[in-house]
Structures are given as structure tokens and as C-alpha cells.
Tab-separated table of C-alpha atoms in Angstrom:
chain	number	residue	atom	x	y	z
A	174	TYR	CA	0.000	0.000	0.000
A	175	TYR	CA	2.787	2.457	0.856
A	176	GLU	CA	4.435	1.799	-2.501
A	177	TYR	CA	1.219	2.571	-4.385
A	178	LEU	CA	0.595	5.560	-2.119
A	179	TRP	CA	3.955	6.999	-3.178
A	180	LEU	CA	3.099	6.345	-6.834
A	181	PHE	CA	-0.318	7.989	-6.366
A	182	ASN	CA	1.230	11.124	-4.842
A	183	GLN	CA	3.864	11.339	-7.574
A	184	ARG	CA	1.241	11.018	-10.292
A	185	GLN	CA	-0.950	13.695	-8.702
A	186	ALA	CA	1.983	16.118	-8.468
A	187	LEU	CA	2.967	15.466	-12.097
A	188	GLN	CA	-0.577	16.082	-13.304
A	189	ARG	CA	-0.732	19.383	-11.414
A	190	LYS	CA	2.494	20.565	-13.064
A	191	GLN	CA	1.267	19.515	-16.504
A	192	ARG	CA	-1.990	21.420	-16.060
A	193	GLN	CA	-0.051	24.549	-15.119
A	194	VAL	CA	2.423	24.346	-18.005
A	195	ASP	CA	0.067	23.094	-20.715
A	196	PRO	CA	-3.617	23.571	-19.791
A	197	PRO	CA	-5.822	20.991	-21.535
A	198	PRO	CA	-8.324	22.243	-24.121
A	199	PRO	CA	-11.987	22.570	-23.109
A	200	ASN	CA	-14.212	19.557	-23.568
A	201	ARG	CA	-16.512	20.275	-26.511
A	202	GLU	CA	-18.827	17.361	-25.777
A	203	THR	CA	-22.191	18.463	-24.431
A	204	HIS	CA	-23.997	16.856	-21.539
A	205	GLN	CA	-26.598	15.302	-23.866
A	206	GLN	CA	-23.980	13.953	-26.272
A	207	ALA	CA	-22.056	12.368	-23.400
A	208	THR	CA	-25.220	10.796	-22.020
A	209	GLN	CA	-25.993	9.210	-25.379
A	210	ARG	CA	-22.391	8.005	-25.779
A	211	LEU	CA	-22.337	6.428	-22.320
A	212	LEU	CA	-25.767	4.872	-22.786
A	213	PHE	CA	-24.937	3.077	-26.037
A	214	ALA	CA	-21.602	1.868	-24.622
A	215	ARG	CA	-23.374	-0.333	-22.068
A	216	PRO	CA	-23.304	-4.119	-22.693
A	217	THR	CA	-27.097	-4.278	-22.888
A	218	LEU	CA	-27.003	-1.986	-25.934
A	219	ASN	CA	-23.523	-2.743	-27.290
A	220	LYS	CA	-22.759	-6.360	-28.124
A	221	ASP	CA	-19.014	-5.678	-28.258
A	222	ALA	CA	-18.851	-4.365	-24.674
A	223	PRO	CA	-17.623	-6.860	-22.048
A	224	VAL	CA	-20.352	-8.227	-19.801
A	225	VAL	CA	-18.022	-8.950	-16.865
A	226	PHE	CA	-16.064	-6.021	-15.499
A	227	SER	CA	-12.291	-6.434	-15.584
A	228	ALA	CA	-10.215	-3.952	-13.624
A	229	PRO	CA	-7.183	-2.610	-15.496
A	230	ALA	CA	-3.817	-3.932	-14.391
A	231	PRO	CA	-2.155	-1.497	-11.958
A	232	GLU	CA	1.065	0.225	-12.864
A	233	PRO	CA	3.955	-1.358	-10.942
A	234	PRO	CA	5.472	1.100	-8.442
A	235	THR	CA	9.144	2.031	-8.746
A	236	LEU	CA	9.604	2.342	-4.975
A	237	ARG	CA	10.271	-0.738	-2.853
A	238	ILE	CA	9.692	-0.903	0.914
A	239	ASP	CA	10.845	-3.740	3.156
A	240	PRO	CA	7.757	-5.279	4.791
A	241	ALA	CA	9.840	-6.310	7.797
A	242	SER	CA	10.336	-2.644	8.667
A	243	LEU	CA	6.596	-2.072	9.083
A	244	ARG	CA	4.144	-2.862	11.845
A	245	PRO	CA	0.998	-1.247	13.286
A	246	GLY	CA	1.845	2.331	14.225
A	247	VAL	CA	5.171	2.325	12.329
A	248	THR	CA	5.135	3.860	8.852
A	249	PRO	CA	7.929	4.219	6.266
A	250	LEU	CA	10.391	7.036	6.800
A	251	ARG	CA	9.853	10.003	4.500
A	252	LEU	CA	12.580	12.473	3.559
A	253	ALA	CA	10.068	15.310	3.113
A	254	GLY	CA	6.461	15.939	4.049
A	255	ARG	CA	4.291	14.545	6.795
A	256	PRO	CA	4.290	10.836	7.626
A	257	PRO	CA	1.485	8.839	5.992
A	258	LYS	CA	-1.477	7.431	7.866
A	259	CYS	CA	-0.969	3.908	9.170
A	260	PHE	CA	-2.135	1.235	6.738
A	261	PHE	CA	-3.123	-1.160	9.515
A	262	ALA	CA	-5.333	1.430	11.221
A	263	LEU	CA	-7.109	2.330	7.984
A	264	ALA	CA	-7.605	-1.303	6.969
A	265	LYS	CA	-9.001	-2.195	10.405
A	266	ALA	CA	-11.410	0.749	10.177
A	267	PHE	CA	-12.861	-0.556	6.904
A	268	LEU	CA	-13.029	-4.171	8.067
A	269	GLY	CA	-14.521	-3.179	11.429
A	270	THR	CA	-17.200	-1.102	9.736
A	271	ALA	CA	-18.140	-4.047	7.533
A	272	ILE	CA	-18.267	-6.439	10.519
A	273	SER	CA	-20.577	-4.043	12.374
A	274	GLY	CA	-23.108	-4.318	9.542
A	275	GLN	CA	-22.516	-0.998	7.800
A	276	PRO	CA	-21.320	-0.547	4.199
A	277	PRO	CA	-17.500	-0.314	4.130
A	278	GLU	CA	-17.579	2.997	2.296
A	279	PRO	CA	-15.361	5.998	3.181
A	280	GLU	CA	-18.292	8.115	4.402
A	281	PHE	CA	-19.498	5.415	6.820
A	282	VAL	CA	-15.947	4.629	7.987
A	283	HIS	CA	-15.210	8.286	8.733
A	284	LYS	CA	-18.502	8.712	10.572
A	285	LYS	CA	-17.905	5.619	12.719
A	286	LEU	CA	-14.387	6.740	13.640
A	287	ARG	CA	-15.650	10.180	14.671
A	288	GLU	CA	-18.654	8.953	16.630
A	289	ASN	CA	-16.967	6.032	18.418
A	290	PRO	CA	-13.621	6.928	20.074
A	291	ALA	CA	-13.246	3.384	21.419
A	292	PHE	CA	-13.503	1.994	17.898
A	293	ALA	CA	-10.946	4.520	16.662
A	294	ARG	CA	-8.472	3.583	19.414
A	295	THR	CA	-8.976	-0.128	18.695
A	296	CYS	CA	-8.112	0.460	15.035
A	297	GLY	CA	-4.920	2.263	16.068
A	298	PHE	CA	-5.842	5.947	15.773
A	299	THR	CA	-5.441	8.620	18.397
A	300	ILE	CA	-8.137	11.162	19.224
A	301	PRO	CA	-7.454	14.717	17.993
A	302	ARG	CA	-6.628	17.155	20.793
A	303	PRO	CA	-8.405	20.523	20.863
A	304	SER	CA	-6.123	23.482	20.193
A	305	LYS	CA	-3.176	21.135	19.603
A	306	PRO	CA	-1.223	20.397	16.413
A	307	GLU	CA	-2.454	17.449	14.382
A	308	ARG	CA	-0.527	14.205	14.758
A	309	HIS	CA	-0.086	11.703	11.952
A	310	THR	CA	-1.702	9.107	14.222
A	311	ASP	CA	-4.909	11.129	14.653
A	312	ILE	CA	-8.152	9.995	13.050
A	313	ALA	CA	-7.852	10.364	9.294
A	314	SER	CA	-9.924	12.945	7.476
A	315	LEU	CA	-12.616	11.921	5.007
A	316	ARG	CA	-10.360	12.844	2.106
A	317	LYS	CA	-7.527	10.615	3.392
A	318	ILE	CA	-9.959	7.733	3.849
A	319	GLN	CA	-11.267	8.235	0.312
A	320	HIS	CA	-7.719	8.220	-1.047
A	321	PHE	CA	-6.981	5.014	0.867
A	322	ASP	CA	-10.030	3.268	-0.608
A	323	GLN	CA	-9.181	4.561	-4.089
A	324	ILE	CA	-5.585	3.315	-3.935
A	325	MET	CA	-6.588	-0.057	-2.497
A	326	THR	CA	-9.172	-0.513	-5.251
A	327	GLN	CA	-7.023	0.602	-8.184
A	328	ALA	CA	-4.045	-1.486	-7.051
A	329	GLY	CA	-6.194	-4.589	-6.482
A	330	LEU	CA	-5.228	-4.777	-2.800
A	331	TRP	CA	-8.790	-5.279	-1.561
A	332	GLU	CA	-8.989	-8.277	-3.914
A	333	GLN	CA	-5.728	-9.695	-2.549
A	334	LEU	CA	-6.987	-9.369	1.028
A	335	ALA	CA	-10.191	-11.216	0.143
A	336	GLN	CA	-8.343	-14.023	-1.640
A	337	GLN	CA	-5.950	-14.452	1.280
A	338	SER	CA	-8.880	-14.729	3.672
A	339	VAL	CA	-10.544	-17.421	1.555
A	340	GLN	CA	-7.295	-19.401	1.205
A	341	GLU	CA	-6.579	-19.187	4.928
A	342	ASN	CA	-10.089	-20.331	5.844
A	343	LEU	CA	-9.783	-23.331	3.505
A	344	GLN	CA	-6.304	-24.292	4.739
A	345	LYS	CA	-7.313	-24.104	8.412
A	346	GLN	CA	-10.515	-26.060	7.721
A	347	ILE	CA	-12.616	-23.180	9.014
A	348	ILE	CA	-14.555	-23.689	5.773
A	349	LYS	CA	-15.070	-27.321	4.787
A	350	PRO	CA	-14.540	-28.021	1.082
A	351	GLU	CA	-17.651	-29.292	-0.697
A	352	VAL	CA	-17.988	-31.322	-3.876
A	353	THR	CA	-20.577	-28.874	-5.275
A	354	ILE	CA	-19.982	-25.262	-6.227
A	355	VAL	CA	-22.986	-23.100	-7.077
A	356	HIS	CA	-23.015	-20.108	-9.406
A	357	ASP	CA	-25.561	-17.362	-8.828
A	358	THR	CA	-26.013	-13.631	-9.219
A	359	THR	CA	-26.728	-11.145	-6.482
A	360	HIS	CA	-27.414	-7.427	-6.414
A	361	TYR	CA	-26.251	-4.555	-4.225
A	362	LEU	CA	-28.453	-1.490	-3.931
A	363	ALA	CA	-27.034	1.565	-5.704
A	364	TYR	CA	-27.200	4.709	-3.565
A	365	SER	CA	-27.299	7.021	-6.562
A	366	SER	CA	-29.734	8.921	-8.730
A	367	MET	CA	-31.239	7.458	-11.874
A	368	VAL	CA	-32.650	8.918	-15.081
A	369	VAL	CA	-35.014	7.259	-17.549
A	370	LEU	CA	-33.951	7.807	-21.160
A	371	GLN	CA	-36.020	7.514	-24.298
A	372	LEU	CA	-34.094	5.567	-26.921
A	373	PRO	CA	-34.103	6.179	-30.678
A	374	GLU	CA	-36.466	3.950	-32.637
A	375	ALA	CA	-33.715	1.764	-34.115
A	376	LYS	CA	-32.129	0.909	-30.773
A	377	ALA	CA	-35.469	0.529	-29.038
A	378	SER	CA	-36.685	-2.077	-31.503
A	379	GLU	CA	-33.538	-4.179	-31.015
A	380	ARG	CA	-32.668	-4.494	-27.346
A	381	SER	CA	-34.624	-2.245	-24.994
A	382	ARG	CA	-37.774	-2.632	-22.920
A	383	GLY	CA	-40.167	0.061	-21.933
A	384	CYS	CA	-42.090	1.397	-18.998
A	385	SER	CA	-45.678	2.612	-19.033
A	386	THR	CA	-45.963	3.941	-15.504
A	387	HIS	CA	-42.945	6.188	-14.959
A	388	ARG	CA	-43.527	9.903	-15.306
A	389	PRO	CA	-41.227	12.852	-14.523
A	390	PRO	CA	-41.975	14.791	-11.326
A	391	ASP	CA	-44.586	17.536	-11.529
A	392	GLY	CA	-43.244	20.712	-13.061
A	393	GLN	CA	-40.067	19.063	-14.368
A	394	GLN	CA	-39.385	18.961	-18.102
A	395	PRO	CA	-37.575	16.124	-19.857
A	396	VAL	CA	-34.065	16.739	-21.139
A	397	SER	CA	-33.649	16.352	-24.897
A	398	SER	CA	-30.463	15.742	-26.839
A	399	HIS	CA	-29.162	17.755	-29.766
A	400	ASN	CA	-30.977	15.570	-32.308
A	401	GLY	CA	-34.183	15.111	-30.360
A	402	ASN	CA	-33.802	11.321	-30.139
A	403	LEU	CA	-32.734	11.103	-26.501
A	404	GLN	CA	-34.843	12.298	-23.605
A	405	ALA	CA	-34.299	11.891	-19.894
A	406	SER	CA	-36.372	12.442	-16.800
A	407	PRO	CA	-34.926	11.905	-13.315
A	408	CYS	CA	-36.448	9.328	-10.992
A	409	SER	CA	-37.473	10.731	-7.622
A	410	ASP	CA	-36.763	7.517	-5.677
A	411	PRO	CA	-34.518	5.157	-7.663
A	412	SER	CA	-34.019	2.696	-4.797
A	413	THR	CA	-37.709	1.762	-4.700
A	414	CYS	CA	-38.776	2.711	-8.214
A	415	THR	CA	-40.714	-0.185	-9.751
A	416	SER	CA	-41.185	1.619	-13.046
A	417	ALA	CA	-37.532	1.529	-14.069
A	418	ILE	CA	-36.671	-0.047	-17.352
A	419	ALA	CA	-35.036	-3.452	-17.674
A	420	ASP	CA	-33.393	-4.842	-20.768
A	421	SER	CA	-34.816	-7.641	-22.829
A	422	PRO	CA	-33.343	-11.091	-22.160
A	423	PRO	CA	-31.382	-12.971	-24.810
A	424	ASN	CA	-33.097	-14.494	-27.813
A	425	GLY	CA	-35.145	-17.562	-27.106
A	426	GLN	CA	-36.107	-16.551	-23.576
A	427	GLU	CA	-39.354	-15.098	-22.381
A	428	ASP	CA	-39.674	-11.447	-21.450
A	429	GLN	CA	-39.987	-10.443	-17.798
A	430	LYS	CA	-43.459	-8.927	-17.589
A	431	THR	CA	-44.580	-6.534	-14.907
A	432	PRO	CA	-48.176	-7.111	-13.707
A	433	GLY	CA	-50.544	-4.207	-14.194
A	434	LYS	CA	-52.767	-2.609	-11.592
A	435	SER	CA	-55.475	-5.207	-12.145
A	436	GLY	CA	-53.059	-8.034	-11.329
A	437	LYS	CA	-53.004	-9.330	-14.916
A	438	THR	CA	-49.910	-9.415	-17.042
A	439	PRO	CA	-50.367	-7.009	-19.975
A	440	ASN	CA	-49.602	-8.188	-23.490
A	441	ASN	CA	-46.915	-5.804	-24.701
A	442	LYS	CA	-45.404	-7.939	-27.438
A	443	ASN	CA	-46.542	-5.546	-30.172
A	444	THR	CA	-45.912	-2.373	-28.157
A	445	PRO	CA	-42.599	-0.623	-28.889
A	446	ARG	CA	-40.514	-0.222	-25.742
A	447	ARG	CA	-38.216	2.741	-26.002
A	448	ARG	CA	-37.106	3.660	-22.487
A	449	LYS	CA	-34.150	2.631	-20.339
A	450	SER	CA	-32.826	3.465	-16.892
A	451	HIS	CA	-29.358	5.002	-16.787
A	452	PRO	CA	-27.020	6.584	-14.209
A	453	ARG	CA	-26.804	10.344	-14.086
A	454	THR	CA	-24.087	11.935	-16.251
A	455	THR	CA	-21.631	14.117	-14.349
A	456	LYS	CA	-18.044	15.366	-14.266
A	457	PRO	CA	-15.446	14.358	-11.630
A	458	CYS	CA	-14.466	17.928	-10.844
A	459	ARG	CA	-15.521	21.080	-9.030
A	460	CYS	CA	-14.949	23.537	-11.852
A	461	PRO	CA	-17.280	26.561	-11.801
A	462	ASP	CA	-18.102	26.124	-15.505
A	463	ARG	CA	-18.512	22.375	-15.748
A	464	HIS	CA	-20.045	22.480	-19.239
A	465	HIS	CA	-16.847	23.927	-20.769
A	466	CYS	CA	-14.049	22.640	-18.515
A	467	PRO	CA	-11.568	20.051	-19.918
A	468	HIS	CA	-12.686	17.159	-17.703
A	469	PRO	CA	-14.594	14.288	-19.372
A	470	TRP	CA	-18.226	13.405	-18.751
A	471	ILE	CA	-18.693	10.106	-16.908
A	472	ASN	CA	-21.449	8.065	-15.296
A	473	ALA	CA	-22.083	9.134	-11.705
A	474	ASP	CA	-22.498	5.461	-10.754
A	475	ASP	CA	-20.957	3.336	-13.484
A	476	GLY	CA	-22.458	-0.134	-13.766
A	477	ALA	CA	-25.701	0.626	-11.956
A	478	GLY	CA	-28.868	-0.562	-13.655
A	479	THR	CA	-32.303	-2.026	-13.134
A	480	VAL	CA	-32.202	-5.529	-11.660
A	481	VAL	CA	-35.416	-7.506	-12.231
A	482	LYS	CA	-36.162	-10.177	-9.644
A	483	SER	CA	-38.360	-13.218	-10.180
A	484	SER	CA	-41.027	-11.779	-7.918
A	485	GLY	CA	-41.534	-8.884	-10.322
A	486	ARG	CA	-39.782	-6.342	-8.146
A	487	MET	CA	-37.140	-4.097	-9.649
A	488	TYR	CA	-34.132	-2.577	-7.907
A	489	TRP	CA	-31.736	0.179	-8.899
A	490	ALA	CA	-28.564	-1.687	-8.032
A	491	HIS	CA	-25.274	-3.258	-9.065
A	492	LYS	CA	-24.998	-6.927	-9.996
A	493	ALA	CA	-22.285	-9.461	-9.201
A	494	SER	CA	-21.688	-12.987	-10.482
A	495	THR	CA	-20.687	-15.256	-7.598
A	496	LEU	CA	-19.399	-18.754	-6.810
A	497	GLY	CA	-19.864	-20.406	-3.434
A	498	PHE	CA	-20.496	-23.525	-1.384
A	499	PRO	CA	-24.265	-24.181	-1.147
A	500	GLY	CA	-24.207	-26.213	2.063
A	501	GLN	CA	-22.399	-23.634	4.195
A	502	GLU	CA	-23.629	-20.662	2.120
A	503	VAL	CA	-20.069	-19.338	1.963
A	504	LEU	CA	-18.988	-17.034	-0.849
A	505	LEU	CA	-15.748	-18.046	-2.575
A	506	ASP	CA	-15.466	-15.455	-5.327
A	507	ALA	CA	-17.433	-12.617	-6.920
A	508	VAL	CA	-17.000	-10.635	-10.125
A	509	ALA	CA	-18.794	-7.370	-10.862
A	510	MET	CA	-21.023	-7.127	-13.930
A	511	SER	CA	-20.405	-4.192	-16.243
A	512	ASP	CA	-24.143	-3.471	-16.417
A	513	ALA	CA	-26.553	-4.538	-13.696
A	514	ALA	CA	-29.390	-4.735	-16.258
A	515	THR	CA	-27.635	-7.637	-18.006
A	516	HIS	CA	-29.663	-10.841	-17.954
A	517	ASP	CA	-28.515	-13.494	-15.474
A	518	SER	CA	-27.846	-15.987	-18.266
A	519	GLN	CA	-25.064	-13.734	-19.599
A	520	SER	CA	-23.073	-13.926	-16.341
């Protein structure tokens, strides 16, 4: 982690210098054009897009640190700047938050450290002293915790920790090997906003499914693209919205039908379905003029989509393809799907 932290800091400093010497040109792509580009790049609308998400290989760091010189509370010696936050304390904070039943996300970790001094001390942090200089052992700020999670994710270190835990549990017989391994998909609720887009006729007739109940909030106008083919209306409650749009399953399989108000399943085989749920389009910056700054437009929650369950309920969530032991109900491995609206048979 300390090696990738050094690489992360070096890359950030180099990018700052490059922006000062040679400012990048403004991004000419409009918000509507970016939304259409991101929408048609999803696997449910683009057959060439990978269904299973594969993280890019991390760049190997040029700095090497002797693991024997590290332990909880002892960080690598730096020639300049403040000492880094302890890896062991940060890792324990994330794992402890997950064990307590809360999502191991930076916001929840920071809140738990601030609200529970005993938990912070157990992880290895010290409590900040009023009117005293900050110590490198004090509770990390939200930004430091976000950087830690970002580095651990990009370098694949969270994945290595999970694999080591599974291997150790199998070697110590904490988990008994079984002759049967079960594959299944599961979903994780997406705590993000969702928009419902109207697809062009050509795309709608090929892959998409529609929604007859969703309407934009009162007084809110749909957003149209430059050619009039793409419209979007935000969903007021994406986590419980049952009118979100799911994608059609592969050829040869029956459509997932949503019962109407009367309890009967409507016959929509001949009705064109031209709407699809999509994450909000945003920019990863705080520029005052975001529509003309050089940063690219991205999905606010990449991979989120409408997950249709067998009971007819729909969730705005992420989807993972998993392998596990059925008898003990123990998860062995999980891979994220590039689009949560992808049919289970494609996983």
C-alpha cells in the first residue's frame, strides 16, 4: 500500500504541473452527447462491450519498501512531508465497519471513527486534541480515507486481502470443502440517482424494454439531446422505483413482464418499448463552468442498472456474479457485472 501511495502522490503532483504548463483544451462534448455516448456503450445496448467487469492492471510502483520494517503504528520514513497514515489502522477501520453491519464505504468509515472513540483507538488511531497540532496518528480525514479506498481498489489490494482470507479459511478447515460449487447472481443497492432515457427507434426495436408507468416529477421537463432522439427524466426515488426499465433477455427466452394494476400481465409484445434506466451523467471535478471545462463526462455510478427479480420487483442496483459452497452458504469469489441490467444468463 505504501508503494502505491507513493506512486499515487507522484502522479498527482505530475498532473498538477502539466496542467499549469500546458492547460488541456476545453471539452466540446455536451452533456446530452455524453449521455448518449455512455448509454450506447453499455453491454445491454452494445454487443461488443464486455459483460463482466475487468479492472485494469495497476502500474507497478518504482519504490520498494521492506515489509519487515513495518508494523501497526510504524510507517515508512519520508525524507520530506508529513508521515502517511498507518495502513493497519485504515484497513481495520474498513473491516470493522463491515463487521458491524454498515457498508464499508469511506463516508461510513469516517462517521464511525468520529462517533466512536473506542472503535478509533482499537483500530490504532489517536483522538485529535483541541487546540493542539495534528498528529499523523490522529483519526484520518474523510479525504484521506477516500484516497486510501481509491488506492486499495485501483491497485487490487482489496482483492488480494479477500483471496488471502478465503485461502486461509480453507487451509485451516474453518470452511469445509464441498464437492458442489454453485453459481448465482446477487445485487447490491445503488445509492445514486437514476434517469429514464427515451431511446431512438432503431435501438429501441432491437434491445430495450419500456415502462408505461414512470412519469417525470410535476413541473419538471424532460431533457432532450441535440438531435431530439434522446430524452431523460430523473427518478425521484430510484431505490424503490418499480417503473424503471429493464433490458430484454437474450433471444429464445421469455420477457420479464410486470403485472398491471389489475393483477393481470399485460400483453406488450406488439408495443414498442423505447425507455431505459441510466445513471446520471456528471463530471469528476468542481470547476465553476462544468459544461466547458476540460474534464470528461462520466457516469455518476458506473455499472448501476435495473435488476429484475423473479417476484416482479425491480431494484436500482449493481450486480455481481458469484461462486460459493451451497451447504455452508459461503462465498468463494465474486465478479462485478459491467451493467446490472444484463440478464442473469449472460453472467
